[in-house]
Short mmCIF file of N, CA and C in Angstrom, two decimals:
data_model
loop_
_atom_site.label_atom_id
_atom_site.label_comp_id
_atom_site.label_asym_id
_atom_site.label_seq_id
_atom_site.Cartn_x
_atom_site.Cartn_y
_atom_site.Cartn_z
N UNK S 74 -29.39 -22.34 -4.77
CA UNK S 74 -30.76 -22.44 -5.03
C UNK S 74 -31.39 -21.15 -5.38
N UNK S 75 -32.17 -21.07 -6.41
CA UNK S 75 -32.87 -19.89 -6.81
C UNK S 75 -34.25 -19.95 -6.23
N UNK S 76 -34.76 -18.87 -5.76
CA UNK S 76 -36.08 -18.67 -5.20
C UNK S 76 -37.14 -18.74 -6.27
N UNK S 77 -38.15 -19.45 -6.10
CA UNK S 77 -39.32 -19.46 -7.03
C UNK S 77 -39.82 -18.00 -7.32
N UNK S 78 -40.44 -17.92 -8.46
CA UNK S 78 -40.99 -16.51 -8.82
C UNK S 78 -42.03 -16.07 -7.72
N UNK S 79 -42.84 -17.01 -7.30
CA UNK S 79 -43.90 -16.74 -6.30
C UNK S 79 -43.64 -17.49 -5.03
N UNK S 80 -42.99 -16.90 -4.05
CA UNK S 80 -42.69 -17.65 -2.78
C UNK S 80 -43.89 -18.06 -2.07
N UNK S 81 -44.98 -17.20 -2.03
CA UNK S 81 -46.16 -17.59 -1.37
C UNK S 81 -46.78 -18.98 -1.95
N UNK S 82 -46.76 -19.09 -3.28
CA UNK S 82 -47.25 -20.21 -3.86
C UNK S 82 -46.31 -21.45 -3.58
N UNK S 83 -44.96 -21.19 -3.58
CA UNK S 83 -44.04 -22.23 -3.24
C UNK S 83 -44.25 -22.76 -1.79
N UNK S 84 -44.37 -21.77 -0.89
CA UNK S 84 -44.58 -22.11 0.51
C UNK S 84 -45.86 -22.92 0.71
N UNK S 85 -46.92 -22.58 -0.01
CA UNK S 85 -48.23 -23.31 0.08
C UNK S 85 -48.01 -24.72 -0.41
N UNK S 86 -47.24 -24.97 -1.56
CA UNK S 86 -47.03 -26.24 -2.07
C UNK S 86 -46.25 -27.10 -1.01
N UNK S 87 -45.20 -26.52 -0.45
CA UNK S 87 -44.33 -27.22 0.59
C UNK S 87 -45.20 -27.54 1.77
N UNK S 88 -46.08 -26.66 2.19
CA UNK S 88 -46.97 -26.81 3.47
C UNK S 88 -47.95 -28.04 3.12
N UNK S 89 -48.45 -28.12 1.89
CA UNK S 89 -49.38 -29.05 1.47
C UNK S 89 -48.69 -30.44 1.54
N UNK S 90 -47.48 -30.48 1.02
CA UNK S 90 -46.73 -31.79 1.06
C UNK S 90 -46.37 -32.17 2.45
N UNK S 91 -45.98 -31.18 3.23
CA UNK S 91 -45.61 -31.45 4.66
C UNK S 91 -46.76 -32.05 5.44
N UNK S 92 -47.92 -31.50 5.22
CA UNK S 92 -49.16 -31.83 5.95
C UNK S 92 -49.63 -33.22 5.47
N UNK S 93 -49.43 -33.53 4.19
CA UNK S 93 -49.87 -34.76 3.57
C UNK S 93 -48.90 -35.94 3.99
N UNK S 94 -47.70 -35.63 4.42
CA UNK S 94 -46.73 -36.60 4.69
C UNK S 94 -46.14 -36.58 6.07
N UNK S 95 -46.98 -36.16 7.07
CA UNK S 95 -46.56 -36.04 8.49
C UNK S 95 -45.27 -35.40 8.73
N UNK S 96 -45.17 -34.31 8.04
CA UNK S 96 -43.95 -33.51 8.21
C UNK S 96 -42.74 -33.73 7.39
N UNK S 97 -42.80 -34.70 6.44
CA UNK S 97 -41.72 -35.01 5.55
C UNK S 97 -41.92 -34.27 4.25
N UNK S 98 -40.94 -33.68 3.72
CA UNK S 98 -40.93 -33.08 2.34
C UNK S 98 -39.75 -33.43 1.56
N UNK S 99 -39.76 -33.35 0.29
CA UNK S 99 -38.68 -33.57 -0.64
C UNK S 99 -38.07 -32.32 -1.18
N UNK S 100 -37.49 -32.55 -2.36
CA UNK S 100 -36.87 -31.32 -3.04
C UNK S 100 -35.73 -30.71 -2.23
N UNK S 101 -35.68 -29.50 -2.08
CA UNK S 101 -34.49 -28.83 -1.45
C UNK S 101 -34.54 -29.20 0.14
N UNK S 102 -35.61 -29.66 0.61
CA UNK S 102 -35.76 -29.94 1.97
C UNK S 102 -35.56 -31.49 2.37
N UNK S 103 -35.25 -32.25 1.35
CA UNK S 103 -35.09 -33.67 1.45
C UNK S 103 -34.11 -34.08 2.55
N UNK S 104 -34.49 -34.87 3.55
CA UNK S 104 -33.59 -35.27 4.63
C UNK S 104 -33.39 -34.21 5.70
N UNK S 105 -33.99 -33.14 5.61
CA UNK S 105 -33.81 -32.07 6.65
C UNK S 105 -34.96 -31.98 7.58
N UNK S 106 -34.71 -31.48 8.76
CA UNK S 106 -35.78 -31.24 9.72
C UNK S 106 -36.50 -29.96 9.18
N UNK S 107 -37.80 -30.09 8.98
CA UNK S 107 -38.55 -29.00 8.48
C UNK S 107 -39.77 -28.76 9.41
N UNK S 108 -39.96 -27.43 9.78
CA UNK S 108 -41.15 -27.10 10.44
C UNK S 108 -41.84 -26.02 9.63
N UNK S 109 -43.17 -25.87 9.97
CA UNK S 109 -43.97 -24.67 9.33
C UNK S 109 -44.14 -23.66 10.40
N UNK S 110 -43.75 -22.46 10.02
CA UNK S 110 -43.82 -21.35 11.02
C UNK S 110 -44.90 -20.39 10.47
N UNK S 111 -45.89 -20.04 11.35
CA UNK S 111 -46.91 -19.17 10.96
C UNK S 111 -46.75 -17.91 11.88
N UNK S 112 -46.44 -16.81 11.15
CA UNK S 112 -46.29 -15.50 11.85
C UNK S 112 -47.51 -14.60 11.50
N UNK S 113 -47.53 -13.52 12.22
CA UNK S 113 -48.54 -12.45 11.93
C UNK S 113 -47.85 -11.31 11.26
N UNK S 114 -48.25 -10.89 10.07
CA UNK S 114 -47.57 -9.88 9.28
C UNK S 114 -47.47 -8.62 10.20
N UNK S 115 -46.21 -8.05 10.14
CA UNK S 115 -45.86 -6.88 10.95
C UNK S 115 -46.79 -5.69 10.38
N UNK S 116 -46.95 -5.64 9.18
CA UNK S 116 -47.81 -4.48 8.57
C UNK S 116 -49.23 -5.03 8.27
N UNK S 117 -49.35 -6.12 7.70
CA UNK S 117 -50.68 -6.60 7.20
C UNK S 117 -51.58 -7.11 8.37
N UNK S 118 -50.97 -7.66 9.40
CA UNK S 118 -51.69 -8.35 10.42
C UNK S 118 -52.27 -9.67 9.99
N UNK S 119 -51.92 -10.06 8.79
CA UNK S 119 -52.37 -11.44 8.20
C UNK S 119 -51.36 -12.51 8.56
N UNK S 120 -51.93 -13.71 8.61
CA UNK S 120 -50.98 -14.86 8.87
C UNK S 120 -50.14 -15.16 7.66
N UNK S 121 -48.87 -15.42 7.97
CA UNK S 121 -47.91 -15.69 6.92
C UNK S 121 -47.20 -17.02 7.23
N UNK S 122 -47.19 -17.99 6.29
CA UNK S 122 -46.65 -19.25 6.44
C UNK S 122 -45.27 -19.43 5.79
N UNK S 123 -44.24 -20.05 6.62
CA UNK S 123 -42.91 -20.20 6.09
C UNK S 123 -42.47 -21.62 6.41
N UNK S 124 -42.06 -22.42 5.42
CA UNK S 124 -41.42 -23.68 5.80
C UNK S 124 -39.92 -23.41 6.02
N UNK S 125 -39.39 -23.93 7.17
CA UNK S 125 -38.08 -23.57 7.47
C UNK S 125 -37.28 -24.87 8.09
N UNK S 126 -36.00 -24.95 7.81
CA UNK S 126 -35.21 -25.97 8.28
C UNK S 126 -35.00 -25.55 9.78
N UNK S 127 -34.94 -26.55 10.64
CA UNK S 127 -34.69 -26.33 12.12
C UNK S 127 -33.76 -27.32 12.66
N UNK S 128 -33.19 -26.95 13.78
CA UNK S 128 -32.47 -27.90 14.69
C UNK S 128 -33.15 -27.77 16.18
N UNK S 129 -32.63 -28.71 17.00
CA UNK S 129 -33.19 -28.60 18.35
C UNK S 129 -32.05 -28.25 19.29
N UNK S 130 -32.32 -27.50 20.36
CA UNK S 130 -31.42 -27.19 21.49
C UNK S 130 -32.22 -27.46 22.68
N UNK S 131 -32.22 -28.67 23.29
CA UNK S 131 -33.04 -29.02 24.35
C UNK S 131 -34.46 -29.08 23.84
N UNK S 132 -35.36 -28.36 24.55
CA UNK S 132 -36.74 -28.29 24.24
C UNK S 132 -37.01 -27.21 23.17
N UNK S 133 -36.04 -26.40 22.79
CA UNK S 133 -36.15 -25.29 21.92
C UNK S 133 -35.98 -25.74 20.47
N UNK S 134 -36.79 -25.13 19.53
CA UNK S 134 -36.57 -25.27 18.17
C UNK S 134 -35.73 -24.13 17.68
N UNK S 135 -34.72 -24.34 16.89
CA UNK S 135 -33.81 -23.34 16.38
C UNK S 135 -33.96 -23.07 14.92
N UNK S 136 -34.14 -21.85 14.56
CA UNK S 136 -34.25 -21.53 13.09
C UNK S 136 -33.33 -20.33 12.77
N UNK S 137 -32.91 -20.25 11.52
CA UNK S 137 -31.99 -19.15 11.14
C UNK S 137 -32.72 -18.30 10.08
N UNK S 138 -32.55 -17.01 10.24
CA UNK S 138 -33.11 -16.01 9.23
C UNK S 138 -32.15 -15.81 8.16
N UNK S 139 -31.78 -16.86 7.39
CA UNK S 139 -30.71 -16.80 6.47
C UNK S 139 -31.09 -16.26 5.02
N UNK S 140 -32.31 -16.53 4.63
CA UNK S 140 -32.84 -16.06 3.41
C UNK S 140 -31.81 -16.50 2.28
N UNK S 141 -31.19 -17.69 2.44
CA UNK S 141 -30.29 -18.16 1.41
C UNK S 141 -29.01 -17.25 1.27
N UNK S 142 -28.72 -16.50 2.38
CA UNK S 142 -27.55 -15.62 2.23
C UNK S 142 -27.82 -14.26 1.57
N UNK S 143 -29.09 -13.91 1.51
CA UNK S 143 -29.46 -12.54 0.85
C UNK S 143 -28.99 -11.50 1.75
N UNK S 144 -28.86 -10.27 1.19
CA UNK S 144 -28.32 -9.15 2.05
C UNK S 144 -29.27 -8.68 3.10
N UNK S 145 -30.58 -9.09 3.18
CA UNK S 145 -31.47 -8.77 4.14
C UNK S 145 -32.24 -9.87 4.74
N UNK S 146 -32.79 -9.57 5.93
CA UNK S 146 -33.48 -10.65 6.64
C UNK S 146 -34.86 -10.97 5.95
N UNK S 147 -35.31 -12.15 6.06
CA UNK S 147 -36.60 -12.55 5.46
C UNK S 147 -37.78 -11.84 6.12
N UNK S 148 -38.84 -11.82 5.46
CA UNK S 148 -40.01 -11.13 6.05
C UNK S 148 -40.58 -11.81 7.30
N UNK S 149 -40.47 -13.18 7.32
CA UNK S 149 -40.88 -13.80 8.55
C UNK S 149 -40.17 -13.38 9.84
N UNK S 150 -38.85 -13.02 9.66
CA UNK S 150 -38.11 -12.53 10.83
C UNK S 150 -38.67 -11.22 11.24
N UNK S 151 -38.97 -10.22 10.34
CA UNK S 151 -39.51 -9.01 10.79
C UNK S 151 -40.87 -9.15 11.44
N UNK S 152 -41.62 -10.15 10.90
CA UNK S 152 -42.93 -10.44 11.51
C UNK S 152 -42.87 -10.95 13.00
N UNK S 153 -41.97 -11.83 13.14
CA UNK S 153 -41.87 -12.37 14.58
C UNK S 153 -41.22 -11.48 15.55
N UNK S 154 -40.34 -10.52 15.01
CA UNK S 154 -39.81 -9.50 15.90
C UNK S 154 -40.98 -8.58 16.33
N UNK S 155 -41.88 -8.25 15.53
CA UNK S 155 -43.08 -7.43 15.73
C UNK S 155 -44.12 -8.17 16.56
N UNK S 156 -44.28 -9.38 16.29
CA UNK S 156 -45.23 -10.24 16.96
C UNK S 156 -44.67 -11.63 17.28
N UNK S 157 -44.06 -11.63 18.48
CA UNK S 157 -43.27 -13.07 18.79
C UNK S 157 -44.13 -14.18 19.05
N UNK S 158 -45.48 -14.02 19.19
CA UNK S 158 -46.37 -15.26 19.33
C UNK S 158 -46.60 -15.83 18.00
N UNK S 159 -46.10 -17.13 17.80
CA UNK S 159 -46.19 -17.72 16.61
C UNK S 159 -46.81 -19.16 16.63
N UNK S 160 -47.11 -19.72 15.52
CA UNK S 160 -47.59 -21.13 15.51
C UNK S 160 -46.60 -21.99 14.83
N UNK S 161 -46.36 -23.06 15.33
CA UNK S 161 -45.29 -24.00 14.82
C UNK S 161 -45.95 -25.34 14.50
N UNK S 162 -45.57 -25.97 13.37
CA UNK S 162 -46.03 -27.28 13.06
C UNK S 162 -44.82 -28.07 12.85
N UNK S 163 -44.69 -29.27 13.52
CA UNK S 163 -43.63 -30.13 13.44
C UNK S 163 -44.16 -31.54 13.39
N UNK S 164 -43.89 -32.18 12.32
CA UNK S 164 -44.49 -33.54 12.11
C UNK S 164 -45.97 -33.45 11.99
N UNK S 165 -46.76 -34.06 12.88
CA UNK S 165 -48.18 -33.96 12.99
C UNK S 165 -48.70 -33.03 14.05
N UNK S 166 -47.74 -32.40 14.79
CA UNK S 166 -48.10 -31.59 15.97
C UNK S 166 -48.15 -30.14 15.55
N UNK S 167 -49.06 -29.47 16.15
CA UNK S 167 -49.19 -27.95 15.91
C UNK S 167 -49.40 -27.33 17.26
N UNK S 168 -48.49 -26.31 17.55
CA UNK S 168 -48.60 -25.66 18.86
C UNK S 168 -48.17 -24.15 18.80
N UNK S 169 -48.53 -23.44 19.82
CA UNK S 169 -48.26 -22.02 19.92
C UNK S 169 -46.83 -21.93 20.51
N UNK S 170 -46.06 -20.97 20.14
CA UNK S 170 -44.71 -20.77 20.63
C UNK S 170 -44.42 -19.24 20.69
N UNK S 171 -43.36 -19.03 21.47
CA UNK S 171 -42.80 -17.65 21.60
C UNK S 171 -41.44 -17.61 20.85
N UNK S 172 -41.34 -16.67 20.01
CA UNK S 172 -40.07 -16.59 19.29
C UNK S 172 -39.17 -15.57 19.90
N UNK S 173 -37.87 -15.97 20.18
CA UNK S 173 -36.90 -15.02 20.75
C UNK S 173 -35.63 -15.00 19.93
N UNK S 174 -35.27 -13.79 19.49
CA UNK S 174 -33.96 -13.61 18.77
C UNK S 174 -32.87 -13.74 19.74
N UNK S 175 -31.82 -14.48 19.39
CA UNK S 175 -30.72 -14.70 20.24
C UNK S 175 -29.75 -13.51 20.10
N UNK S 176 -29.68 -12.61 21.15
CA UNK S 176 -28.78 -11.48 21.09
C UNK S 176 -27.37 -11.69 21.35
N UNK S 177 -27.06 -12.69 22.22
CA UNK S 177 -25.78 -13.00 22.72
C UNK S 177 -25.06 -13.63 21.56
N UNK S 178 -23.87 -13.09 21.16
CA UNK S 178 -23.18 -13.53 19.97
C UNK S 178 -22.57 -14.91 20.16
N UNK S 179 -22.13 -15.24 21.32
CA UNK S 179 -21.58 -16.61 21.61
C UNK S 179 -22.63 -17.63 21.46
N UNK S 180 -23.76 -17.41 22.04
CA UNK S 180 -24.95 -18.33 21.97
C UNK S 180 -25.38 -18.42 20.62
N UNK S 181 -25.51 -17.32 19.80
CA UNK S 181 -25.93 -17.30 18.44
C UNK S 181 -24.95 -18.14 17.63
N UNK S 182 -23.67 -17.90 17.85
CA UNK S 182 -22.68 -18.67 16.94
C UNK S 182 -22.73 -20.19 17.30
N UNK S 183 -23.00 -20.55 18.55
CA UNK S 183 -23.11 -22.01 18.90
C UNK S 183 -24.39 -22.57 18.20
N UNK S 184 -25.43 -21.84 18.18
CA UNK S 184 -26.68 -22.46 17.67
C UNK S 184 -26.54 -22.37 16.15
N UNK S 185 -25.91 -21.40 15.52
CA UNK S 185 -25.73 -21.42 14.06
C UNK S 185 -24.84 -22.57 13.65
N UNK S 186 -23.86 -22.89 14.39
CA UNK S 186 -22.98 -24.09 14.12
C UNK S 186 -23.83 -25.30 14.07
N UNK S 187 -24.86 -25.45 14.91
CA UNK S 187 -25.73 -26.63 14.93
C UNK S 187 -26.48 -26.65 13.56
N UNK S 188 -26.91 -25.45 13.05
CA UNK S 188 -27.63 -25.41 11.81
C UNK S 188 -26.70 -25.85 10.72
N UNK S 189 -25.45 -25.39 10.72
CA UNK S 189 -24.48 -25.82 9.68
C UNK S 189 -24.25 -27.35 9.63
N UNK S 190 -24.15 -27.91 10.93
CA UNK S 190 -23.96 -29.31 11.05
C UNK S 190 -25.08 -30.12 10.54
N UNK S 191 -26.32 -29.60 10.63
CA UNK S 191 -27.54 -30.23 10.13
C UNK S 191 -27.65 -30.11 8.62
N UNK S 192 -27.37 -28.94 8.12
CA UNK S 192 -27.58 -28.55 6.57
C UNK S 192 -26.39 -27.74 6.27
N UNK S 193 -25.41 -28.28 5.54
CA UNK S 193 -24.17 -27.58 5.27
C UNK S 193 -24.42 -26.27 4.46
N UNK S 194 -25.50 -26.17 3.85
CA UNK S 194 -25.78 -24.99 3.05
C UNK S 194 -25.80 -23.69 3.84
N UNK S 195 -26.04 -23.92 5.15
CA UNK S 195 -25.98 -22.59 6.01
C UNK S 195 -24.54 -22.04 6.08
N UNK S 196 -23.58 -22.85 5.95
CA UNK S 196 -22.13 -22.26 5.91
C UNK S 196 -21.99 -21.34 4.66
N UNK S 197 -22.57 -21.79 3.48
CA UNK S 197 -22.46 -20.96 2.30
C UNK S 197 -23.35 -19.68 2.52
N UNK S 198 -24.43 -19.68 3.21
CA UNK S 198 -25.22 -18.58 3.32
C UNK S 198 -24.52 -17.49 4.03
N UNK S 199 -23.79 -17.84 5.08
CA UNK S 199 -22.98 -16.89 5.89
C UNK S 199 -21.91 -16.22 4.98
N UNK S 200 -21.31 -17.02 4.10
CA UNK S 200 -20.30 -16.50 3.21
C UNK S 200 -20.83 -15.50 2.21
N UNK S 201 -22.09 -15.73 1.82
CA UNK S 201 -22.68 -14.85 0.89
C UNK S 201 -23.07 -13.37 1.26
N UNK S 202 -23.22 -13.22 2.52
CA UNK S 202 -23.71 -11.91 3.08
C UNK S 202 -22.81 -11.27 4.09
N UNK S 203 -22.90 -10.07 4.21
CA UNK S 203 -22.17 -9.25 5.18
C UNK S 203 -22.92 -9.19 6.55
N UNK S 204 -24.17 -9.51 6.54
CA UNK S 204 -24.94 -9.41 7.75
C UNK S 204 -24.67 -10.63 8.62
N UNK S 205 -24.91 -10.40 9.92
CA UNK S 205 -24.87 -11.61 10.82
C UNK S 205 -26.29 -12.24 10.75
N UNK S 206 -26.35 -13.43 10.31
CA UNK S 206 -27.60 -14.16 10.17
C UNK S 206 -28.24 -14.34 11.50
N UNK S 207 -29.44 -13.74 11.75
CA UNK S 207 -30.09 -13.89 13.13
C UNK S 207 -30.45 -15.45 13.34
N UNK S 208 -30.28 -15.83 14.61
CA UNK S 208 -30.82 -17.05 15.01
C UNK S 208 -32.05 -16.80 15.98
N UNK S 209 -33.10 -17.61 15.78
CA UNK S 209 -34.34 -17.43 16.57
C UNK S 209 -34.60 -18.77 17.27
N UNK S 210 -34.98 -18.77 18.51
CA UNK S 210 -35.45 -19.96 19.09
C UNK S 210 -36.99 -19.86 19.43
N UNK S 211 -37.64 -20.98 19.25
CA UNK S 211 -39.11 -21.12 19.42
C UNK S 211 -39.28 -21.98 20.64
N UNK S 212 -40.04 -21.43 21.59
CA UNK S 212 -40.29 -22.20 22.80
C UNK S 212 -41.79 -22.17 23.11
N UNK S 213 -42.22 -23.34 23.51
CA UNK S 213 -43.69 -23.45 23.95
C UNK S 213 -44.03 -22.57 25.12
#
């Protein structure tokens, strides 16, 4: 998948579809669990919205900072490291959460395997990059 020229505009369109359809979206997200993550910009201090594929681990929501296998982490990852208090939208529900990067490699690998099982593209992302793709859990 190639990223749209303007990611902010793309994210706004996905968010509008998400909110209009009770959390369901099509296109590259068709059939996947999708949440909307709002972070506070590490530099700007402004709200930043990112639609992301997720899985569940008990009560926790699990997301991967894959950026499609790019050599660097996505901006939202840097934002939540700087400001771990985030807003999450799942379906019609919106709630505050705390983001925690999983430091333990065994736990990270277990959770990443869950992402691959849900959306096989995550296996390709890992092959495209030399970095270890961070896993983040979101907890109420």
